[in-house]
CSV table of C-alpha atoms (C1' of nucleotides) and ligand atoms in Angstrom, one decimal:
chain,number,residue,atom,x,y,z
A,88,MET,CA,1.3,-5.0,2.3
A,89,ILE,CA,0.7,-4.3,6.0
A,90,LEU,CA,3.5,-1.8,6.6
A,91,SER,CA,5.3,0.3,3.9
A,92,LYS,CA,8.7,-0.6,2.6
A,93,SER,CA,9.8,2.7,4.0
A,94,PHE,CA,9.1,1.5,7.5
A,95,GLY,CA,11.3,-1.5,7.0
A,96,TYR,CA,14.1,0.7,5.7
A,97,ALA,CA,13.7,3.2,8.6
A,98,LEU,CA,13.7,0.5,11.3
A,99,ARG,CA,16.6,-1.4,9.9
A,100,GLY,CA,18.6,1.9,9.5
A,101,ILE,CA,17.9,2.9,13.1
A,102,LEU,CA,18.8,-0.5,14.4
A,103,TYR,CA,22.0,-0.6,12.5
A,104,VAL,CA,23.1,2.8,13.8
A,105,SER,CA,22.1,1.8,17.3
A,106,LEU,CA,24.2,-1.4,17.1
A,107,MET,CA,27.3,0.6,16.3
A,108,GLN,CA,26.9,2.7,19.4
A,109,GLU,CA,29.3,0.3,21.3
A,110,GLU,CA,32.2,1.5,19.1
A,111,LYS,CA,30.9,5.0,19.7
A,112,ARG,CA,31.3,5.9,16.1
A,113,LYS,CA,29.2,7.7,13.7
A,114,VAL,CA,27.8,5.8,10.7
A,115,SER,CA,27.6,7.2,7.2
A,116,LEU,CA,24.7,6.8,4.9
A,117,ASP,CA,27.0,4.9,2.4
A,118,GLU,CA,27.8,2.4,5.1
A,119,ILE,CA,24.2,1.9,6.2
A,120,ALA,CA,22.9,1.5,2.6
A,121,GLY,CA,25.8,-0.7,1.7
A,122,GLN,CA,25.4,-3.0,4.7
A,123,LEU,CA,21.6,-3.2,4.6
A,124,LYS,CA,21.6,-3.5,0.8
A,125,VAL,CA,19.0,-0.7,0.6
A,126,PRO,CA,18.6,2.0,-2.1
A,127,ARG,CA,21.0,4.7,-1.0
A,128,TYR,CA,19.2,7.8,-2.1
A,129,PHE,CA,15.9,6.6,-1.0
A,130,LEU,CA,17.2,5.7,2.4
A,131,ALA,CA,18.7,9.2,2.6
A,132,LYS,CA,15.2,10.8,2.4
A,133,ILE,CA,13.9,8.5,5.1
A,134,MET,CA,16.8,9.1,7.5
A,135,LYS,CA,16.4,12.8,7.0
A,136,GLU,CA,12.9,12.5,8.4
A,137,VAL,CA,14.1,10.2,11.2
A,138,VAL,CA,16.6,12.8,12.3
A,139,LYS,CA,14.1,15.6,11.9
A,140,ALA,CA,11.9,13.7,14.3
A,141,GLY,CA,14.7,13.5,16.8
A,142,VAL,CA,14.9,9.7,16.8
A,143,LEU,CA,18.5,9.8,15.6
A,144,SER,CA,21.1,12.6,15.4
A,145,ALA,CA,23.5,13.4,12.5
A,146,THR,CA,26.2,15.8,11.6
A,147,ARG,CA,27.6,16.6,8.2
A,148,GLY,CA,31.2,16.9,7.0
A,149,GLN,CA,34.2,14.7,7.6
A,150,GLN,CA,33.8,12.0,10.2
A,151,GLY,CA,30.2,13.0,10.2
A,152,GLY,CA,27.3,10.6,10.0
A,153,PHE,CA,24.3,9.3,12.0
A,154,PHE,CA,24.5,8.4,15.7
A,155,ILE,CA,22.1,7.7,18.5
A,156,ASN,CA,20.8,10.2,21.1
A,157,SER,CA,18.9,10.0,24.3
A,158,ASN,CA,15.6,9.3,22.5
A,159,THR,CA,16.8,6.6,20.2
A,160,LEU,CA,16.5,3.5,22.4
A,161,ASN,CA,13.2,4.7,23.9
A,162,THR,CA,11.6,5.2,20.6
A,163,SER,CA,8.6,3.0,20.0
A,164,LEU,CA,7.7,1.4,16.7
A,165,THR,CA,4.6,3.5,16.7
A,166,THR,CA,6.7,6.6,16.4
A,167,ILE,CA,8.5,5.2,13.3
A,168,ILE,CA,5.3,4.1,11.7
A,169,ARG,CA,3.9,7.6,12.1
A,170,LEU,CA,6.9,8.9,10.2
A,171,THR,CA,6.7,6.4,7.3
A,172,ASP,CA,3.1,5.4,7.1
A,173,GLY,CA,1.4,8.5,8.2
A,174,GLU,CA,-0.4,9.8,11.2
A,175,GLU,CA,-3.7,8.1,10.3
A,176,TYR,CA,-2.3,4.6,10.0
A,177,PHE,CA,-3.8,3.5,13.3
A,178,ASN,CA,-7.2,4.9,12.7
A,179,ILE,CA,-8.3,3.8,9.3
A,180,CYS,CA,-10.9,1.2,8.9
A,181,MET,CA,-10.1,-2.3,7.5
A,182,LEU,CA,-12.5,-1.6,4.7
A,183,SER,CA,-11.0,1.8,3.9
A,184,LEU,CA,-14.0,3.6,5.1
A,185,GLN,CA,-13.0,6.9,6.6
A,186,LYS,CA,-12.1,6.1,10.2
A,187,CYS,CA,-12.4,3.0,12.2
A,188,ASN,CA,-15.3,3.9,14.4
A,189,PRO,CA,-16.3,1.4,17.0
A,190,SER,CA,-19.7,3.1,17.7
A,191,ASN,CA,-20.6,2.8,14.0
A,192,PRO,CA,-18.6,-0.3,13.0
A,193,CYS,CA,-18.1,-1.7,9.5
A,194,PRO,CA,-19.2,-5.3,8.9
A,195,LEU,CA,-15.8,-6.6,9.7
A,196,HIS,CA,-14.9,-4.4,12.6
A,197,SER,CA,-15.5,-7.0,15.4
A,198,LYS,CA,-13.7,-9.7,13.5
A,199,PHE,CA,-10.6,-7.7,12.9
A,200,GLU,CA,-10.5,-5.8,16.1
A,201,PRO,CA,-8.6,-8.3,18.3
A,202,GLY,CA,-5.7,-9.0,15.9
A,203,ARG,CA,-5.5,-5.3,15.0
A,204,GLN,CA,-5.4,-4.3,18.6
A,205,GLU,CA,-2.7,-6.8,19.3
A,206,LEU,CA,-0.6,-5.5,16.5
A,207,PHE,CA,-1.0,-1.9,17.6
A,208,GLU,CA,-0.2,-2.7,21.2
A,209,VAL,CA,3.0,-4.4,20.2
A,210,CYS,CA,3.9,-1.3,18.1
A,211,HIS,CA,3.2,0.9,21.1
A,212,ASN,CA,5.0,-1.2,23.6
A,213,THR,CA,8.1,-2.1,21.7
A,214,THR,CA,11.1,0.2,21.6
A,215,ILE,CA,14.3,0.1,19.6
A,216,GLY,CA,16.2,-0.7,22.8
A,217,MET,CA,14.0,-3.8,23.4
A,218,VAL,CA,14.4,-5.0,19.9
A,219,ILE,CA,18.2,-4.8,20.2
A,220,LYS,CA,18.3,-6.5,23.5
A,221,ASN,CA,16.2,-9.4,22.3
A,222,ASN,CA,18.0,-10.3,19.1
A,223,LYS,CA,21.6,-9.4,19.8
A,224,PRO,CA,23.5,-12.3,18.3
A,225,GLU,CA,23.2,-13.0,14.6
A,226,PHE,CA,20.5,-10.5,13.9
A,227,ILE,CA,22.7,-8.2,11.8
A,228,LYS,CA,22.3,-10.9,9.3
A,229,SER,CA,18.5,-10.6,9.3
A,230,ILE,CA,18.7,-6.8,9.2
A,231,SER,CA,20.9,-6.9,6.1
A,232,PHE,CA,19.0,-9.7,4.5
A,233,HIS,CA,18.4,-8.2,1.1
B,39,MET,CA,-2.9,0.6,4.8
B,40,ILE,CA,-3.4,-2.9,6.0
B,41,LEU,CA,-5.7,-4.1,3.2
B,42,SER,CA,-6.2,-2.5,-0.2
B,43,LYS,CA,-9.1,-0.3,-1.1
B,44,SER,CA,-10.0,-2.9,-3.7
B,45,PHE,CA,-10.5,-5.4,-1.0
B,46,GLY,CA,-13.0,-3.1,0.7
B,47,TYR,CA,-14.9,-2.6,-2.6
B,48,ALA,CA,-14.9,-6.3,-3.4
B,49,LEU,CA,-16.2,-7.4,0.0
B,50,ARG,CA,-18.9,-4.8,0.2
B,51,GLY,CA,-20.0,-5.6,-3.4
B,52,ILE,CA,-20.2,-9.3,-2.6
B,53,LEU,CA,-22.1,-8.6,0.6
B,54,TYR,CA,-24.5,-6.3,-1.2
B,55,VAL,CA,-25.3,-8.9,-3.8
B,56,SER,CA,-25.7,-11.6,-1.2
B,57,LEU,CA,-28.1,-9.5,0.8
B,58,MET,CA,-30.4,-9.2,-2.2
B,59,GLN,CA,-30.6,-12.9,-2.6
B,60,GLU,CA,-33.8,-12.9,-0.6
B,61,GLU,CA,-35.7,-11.1,-3.3
B,62,LYS,CA,-34.0,-13.6,-5.7
B,63,ARG,CA,-33.1,-10.8,-8.1
B,64,LYS,CA,-30.0,-10.0,-10.0
B,65,VAL,CA,-28.2,-6.8,-9.2
B,66,SER,CA,-26.6,-4.5,-11.7
B,67,LEU,CA,-23.3,-2.9,-11.5
B,68,ASP,CA,-25.0,0.5,-11.5
B,69,GLU,CA,-27.1,-0.4,-8.5
B,70,ILE,CA,-24.1,-1.7,-6.5
B,71,ALA,CA,-21.9,1.2,-7.3
B,72,GLY,CA,-24.7,3.6,-6.6
B,73,GLN,CA,-25.8,2.1,-3.3
B,74,LEU,CA,-22.2,1.6,-2.0
B,75,LYS,CA,-21.1,5.0,-3.4
B,76,VAL,CA,-18.1,3.4,-5.0
B,77,PRO,CA,-16.4,4.3,-8.3
B,78,ARG,CA,-18.4,2.5,-10.9
B,79,TYR,CA,-15.8,1.6,-13.5
B,80,PHE,CA,-13.2,0.6,-10.9
B,81,LEU,CA,-15.7,-1.6,-9.2
B,82,ALA,CA,-16.5,-3.2,-12.6
B,83,LYS,CA,-12.9,-4.4,-12.9
B,84,ILE,CA,-13.0,-5.9,-9.4
B,85,MET,CA,-16.3,-7.6,-9.8
B,86,LYS,CA,-15.1,-9.2,-13.1
B,87,GLU,CA,-12.3,-10.9,-11.1
B,88,VAL,CA,-14.7,-11.9,-8.4
B,89,VAL,CA,-16.9,-13.6,-11.0
B,90,LYS,CA,-13.9,-15.1,-12.8
B,91,ALA,CA,-12.9,-16.6,-9.5
B,92,GLY,CA,-16.4,-18.1,-9.1
B,93,VAL,CA,-17.2,-16.2,-6.0
B,94,LEU,CA,-20.2,-14.7,-7.7
B,95,SER,CA,-22.1,-15.3,-11.0
B,96,ALA,CA,-23.2,-12.9,-13.5
B,97,THR,CA,-25.1,-12.7,-16.8
B,98,ARG,CA,-25.1,-9.9,-19.4
B,99,GLY,CA,-28.1,-8.4,-21.2
B,100,GLN,CA,-31.4,-7.2,-20.0
B,101,GLN,CA,-32.4,-8.2,-16.6
B,102,GLY,CA,-28.8,-9.4,-16.2
B,103,GLY,CA,-26.5,-8.7,-13.3
B,104,PHE,CA,-24.7,-10.3,-10.5
B,105,PHE,CA,-26.1,-13.0,-8.3
B,106,ILE,CA,-24.8,-15.5,-5.7
B,107,ASN,CA,-24.0,-19.1,-6.4
B,108,SER,CA,-23.2,-22.2,-4.3
B,109,ASN,CA,-19.8,-20.9,-3.5
B,110,THR,CA,-20.7,-17.4,-2.5
B,111,LEU,CA,-21.7,-17.8,1.1
B,112,ASN,CA,-18.9,-20.3,1.8
B,113,THR,CA,-16.2,-17.9,0.5
B,114,SER,CA,-13.6,-17.0,3.1
B,115,LEU,CA,-12.1,-13.6,3.4
B,116,THR,CA,-8.8,-15.2,2.5
B,117,THR,CA,-10.1,-16.0,-0.9
B,118,ILE,CA,-11.1,-12.4,-1.5
B,119,ILE,CA,-7.8,-11.0,-0.3
B,120,ARG,CA,-6.0,-13.3,-2.7
B,121,LEU,CA,-7.9,-11.7,-5.5
B,122,THR,CA,-7.4,-8.1,-4.5
B,123,ASP,CA,-4.1,-8.0,-2.6
B,124,GLY,CA,-2.3,-10.8,-4.3
B,125,GLU,CA,-1.3,-14.4,-3.6
B,126,GLU,CA,1.7,-13.3,-1.5
B,127,TYR,CA,-0.2,-11.2,1.0
B,128,PHE,CA,0.0,-13.8,3.7
B,129,ASN,CA,3.7,-14.6,3.2
B,130,ILE,CA,5.5,-11.3,3.1
B,131,CYS,CA,7.6,-10.2,6.0
B,132,MET,CA,6.5,-7.1,8.1
B,133,LEU,CA,9.9,-5.5,7.2
B,134,SER,CA,9.3,-6.1,3.5
B,135,LEU,CA,12.1,-8.7,3.3
B,136,GLN,CA,11.3,-11.4,0.8
B,137,LYS,CA,9.2,-13.9,2.7
B,138,CYS,CA,8.3,-14.2,6.3
B,139,ASN,CA,10.5,-17.1,7.3
B,140,PRO,CA,10.2,-18.3,10.9
B,141,SER,CA,13.4,-20.3,10.7
B,142,ASN,CA,15.3,-17.1,9.8
B,143,PRO,CA,13.2,-14.5,11.3
B,144,CYS,CA,13.6,-10.7,11.0
B,145,PRO,CA,14.1,-8.6,14.1
B,146,LEU,CA,10.4,-8.0,14.5
B,147,HIS,CA,9.1,-11.4,13.6
B,148,SER,CA,8.4,-12.7,17.1
B,149,LYS,CA,6.8,-9.4,18.1
B,150,PHE,CA,4.3,-9.3,15.2
B,151,GLU,CA,3.6,-12.9,14.9
B,152,PRO,CA,0.7,-13.2,17.4
B,153,GLY,CA,-1.3,-10.4,16.0
B,154,ARG,CA,-0.5,-11.2,12.5
B,155,GLN,CA,-1.5,-14.8,13.0
B,156,GLU,CA,-4.8,-13.7,14.7
B,157,LEU,CA,-5.6,-11.6,11.7
B,158,PHE,CA,-4.9,-14.3,9.2
B,159,GLU,CA,-6.9,-16.9,11.2
B,160,VAL,CA,-9.9,-14.6,11.2
B,161,CYS,CA,-9.6,-14.2,7.5
B,162,HIS,CA,-9.4,-17.9,7.0
B,163,ASN,CA,-12.3,-18.8,9.2
B,164,THR,CA,-14.7,-16.0,8.3
B,165,THR,CA,-17.0,-16.5,5.4
B,166,ILE,CA,-19.4,-14.2,3.6
B,167,GLY,CA,-22.3,-16.2,5.1
B,168,MET,CA,-21.0,-15.6,8.6
B,169,VAL,CA,-20.6,-11.9,8.1
B,170,ILE,CA,-24.1,-11.6,6.8
B,171,LYS,CA,-25.6,-13.6,9.6
B,172,ASN,CA,-23.8,-11.6,12.3
B,173,ASN,CA,-24.7,-8.1,11.2
B,174,LYS,CA,-28.1,-8.3,9.5
B,175,PRO,CA,-30.0,-5.2,10.8
B,176,GLU,CA,-28.6,-1.8,10.0
B,177,PHE,CA,-25.4,-2.9,8.4
B,178,ILE,CA,-26.3,-2.0,4.9
B,179,LYS,CA,-25.7,1.5,6.2
B,180,SER,CA,-22.2,0.6,7.1
B,181,ILE,CA,-21.6,-1.1,3.8
B,182,SER,CA,-22.8,1.9,1.9
B,183,PHE,CA,-21.1,4.4,4.2
B,184,HIS,CA,-19.2,6.4,1.7
C,30,DC,C1',42.0,29.2,4.9
C,31,DC,C1',40.9,25.6,1.8
C,32,DC,C1',39.4,21.2,0.5
C,33,DA,C1',37.5,16.6,1.0
C,34,DT,C1',33.7,14.7,3.1
C,35,DT,C1',29.2,14.1,4.5
C,36,DA,C1',24.1,15.0,5.3
C,37,DA,C1',20.2,18.1,3.7
C,38,DA,C1',17.5,19.6,0.1
C,39,DG,C1',15.3,19.6,-4.1
C,40,DA,C1',14.5,18.1,-9.0
C,41,DC,C1',13.3,14.3,-11.8
C,42,DA,C1',11.9,9.3,-13.2
C,43,DT,C1',9.3,5.0,-12.6
C,44,DG,C1',5.7,1.6,-11.3
C,45,DG,C1',1.5,0.1,-9.4
C,46,DG,C1',-2.9,1.1,-7.2
C,47,DC,C1',-6.7,3.6,-8.4
C,48,DG,C1',-10.0,5.7,-11.4
C,49,DT,C1',-12.4,6.9,-16.0
C,50,DC,C1',-14.0,6.2,-20.5
C,51,DT,C1',-14.8,3.5,-24.9
C,52,DT,C1',-15.6,-0.7,-27.4
C,53,DT,C1',-17.2,-5.4,-27.6
C,54,DA,C1',-20.1,-9.2,-26.7
C,55,DA,C1',-23.9,-11.5,-24.6
C,56,DT,C1',-28.8,-11.7,-23.3
C,57,DC,C1',-33.5,-10.7,-23.2
C,58,DA,C1',-37.9,-8.0,-24.1
C,59,DT,C1',-40.4,-6.6,-27.8
D,256,DA,C1',-35.0,-10.4,-36.0
D,257,DT,C1',-34.1,-6.1,-33.7
D,258,DG,C1',-32.7,-3.1,-30.3
D,259,DA,C1',-32.1,-1.9,-25.6
D,260,DT,C1',-29.6,-3.5,-21.7
D,261,DT,C1',-26.0,-5.3,-19.2
D,262,DA,C1',-21.3,-7.3,-18.1
D,263,DA,C1',-16.6,-8.1,-20.2
D,264,DA,C1',-12.6,-6.3,-22.1
D,265,DG,C1',-9.3,-3.1,-23.1
D,266,DA,C1',-7.2,1.7,-23.6
D,267,DC,C1',-6.0,5.7,-21.1
D,268,DG,C1',-4.7,9.0,-17.3
D,269,DC,C1',-3.6,10.3,-12.3
D,270,DC,C1',-1.4,10.1,-8.0
D,271,DC,C1',1.7,8.5,-4.7
D,272,DA,C1',5.2,5.3,-2.9
D,273,DT,C1',9.5,4.3,-4.4
D,274,DG,C1',13.8,5.1,-6.5
D,275,DT,C1',17.7,8.1,-8.8
D,276,DC,C1',20.6,12.0,-9.5
D,277,DT,C1',22.3,16.8,-8.7
D,278,DT,C1',23.0,20.8,-6.0
D,279,DT,C1',23.6,23.0,-1.5
D,280,DA,C1',25.3,23.5,3.0
D,281,DA,C1',27.8,22.2,7.0
D,282,DT,C1',31.9,20.2,9.3
D,283,DG,C1',36.5,19.0,10.3
D,284,DG,C1',41.3,17.7,8.6
D,285,DG,C1',45.2,19.5,6.4
E,522,LIG,S1,-15.0,0.4,11.4
E,522,LIG,FE1,-14.0,-0.9,9.9
E,522,LIG,S2,-12.4,-1.8,11.1
E,522,LIG,FE2,-13.4,-0.5,12.5
E,523,LIG,S1,10.5,-12.7,9.0
E,523,LIG,FE1,9.8,-10.6,9.2
E,523,LIG,S2,7.8,-10.9,9.9
E,523,LIG,FE2,8.4,-13.0,9.8
DNA sequence: CCCATTAAAGACATGGGCGTCTTTAATCAT
DNA sequence: ATGATTAAAGACGCCCATGTCTTTAATGGG
């Protein structure tokens, strides 16, 4: 598995909340988990981290829920991956040796470097806002695809 | 983690055995695990699968051990990944939805596709023989880098 | 003020990747 | 033949990602 399940849940959750911005309403955990067909309690943990990192905001109580803030749409995939897959995700060697170190490369370093770099670039350059703009139409379907 | 630790162990094990072909000698599990600084018993399980798949050969008993066969140098990385990371590795969606399906893509499909494809191509087109030829000199060091 | 609602926090369970050890079976040197 | 050596096979334990449930705290409606 290239990226963790948690990453998928986090991204889809953030996207769902962002899509609801137009109606300017807050979205409850129950709604997100229900719509995305994602384990409710597990999603709760992840969303807590997302809020703690400032990528989304949330309030408790009646009419409470998750909502976007000034960071949300500018958040890069890299930021989300850091939350879900750990700070070291972008540094570890493909052979699981300590760190990917170009000056003392493993036997596969040169082979994997281009694709790997491409993937990392995309993560760094893609924001939530861009993803939403690109897919608008039927993409709620794909988000909630269980 | 993009690829499993098992993959790293398997590849390095296969490379080590292949490098010893020149002396036309068999290599014991103890020697491989010792040289590569890899958990011996765990490596045993992986090597068993490698042999079962025909990528290497092995005999038991005195003077026994692992040795290369006609498949070894032509084995692609894809073959090894299938053994260690599962048949589905190349099909699963980056968001952990069932399968990566270009005709019903997830919101990130188009973003990740190029890098992902590049990575998969490399795996498909790179063989053990090529890896050995490319890195000959000091690369045992990097293999055994603990 | 009180209560329903909602996220936050924390305790607990499960499964698979990873790691260790023991037993079995094959092979060869003697 | 016998015994040492070596891989194969199987049992077991650990840790962490994943998943579930309960308790706490905040918020707003009545
Ligand atoms: S050192 Fe192994 S991928 Fe860079
Ligand atoms: S459908 Fe998600 S990566 Fe292809």
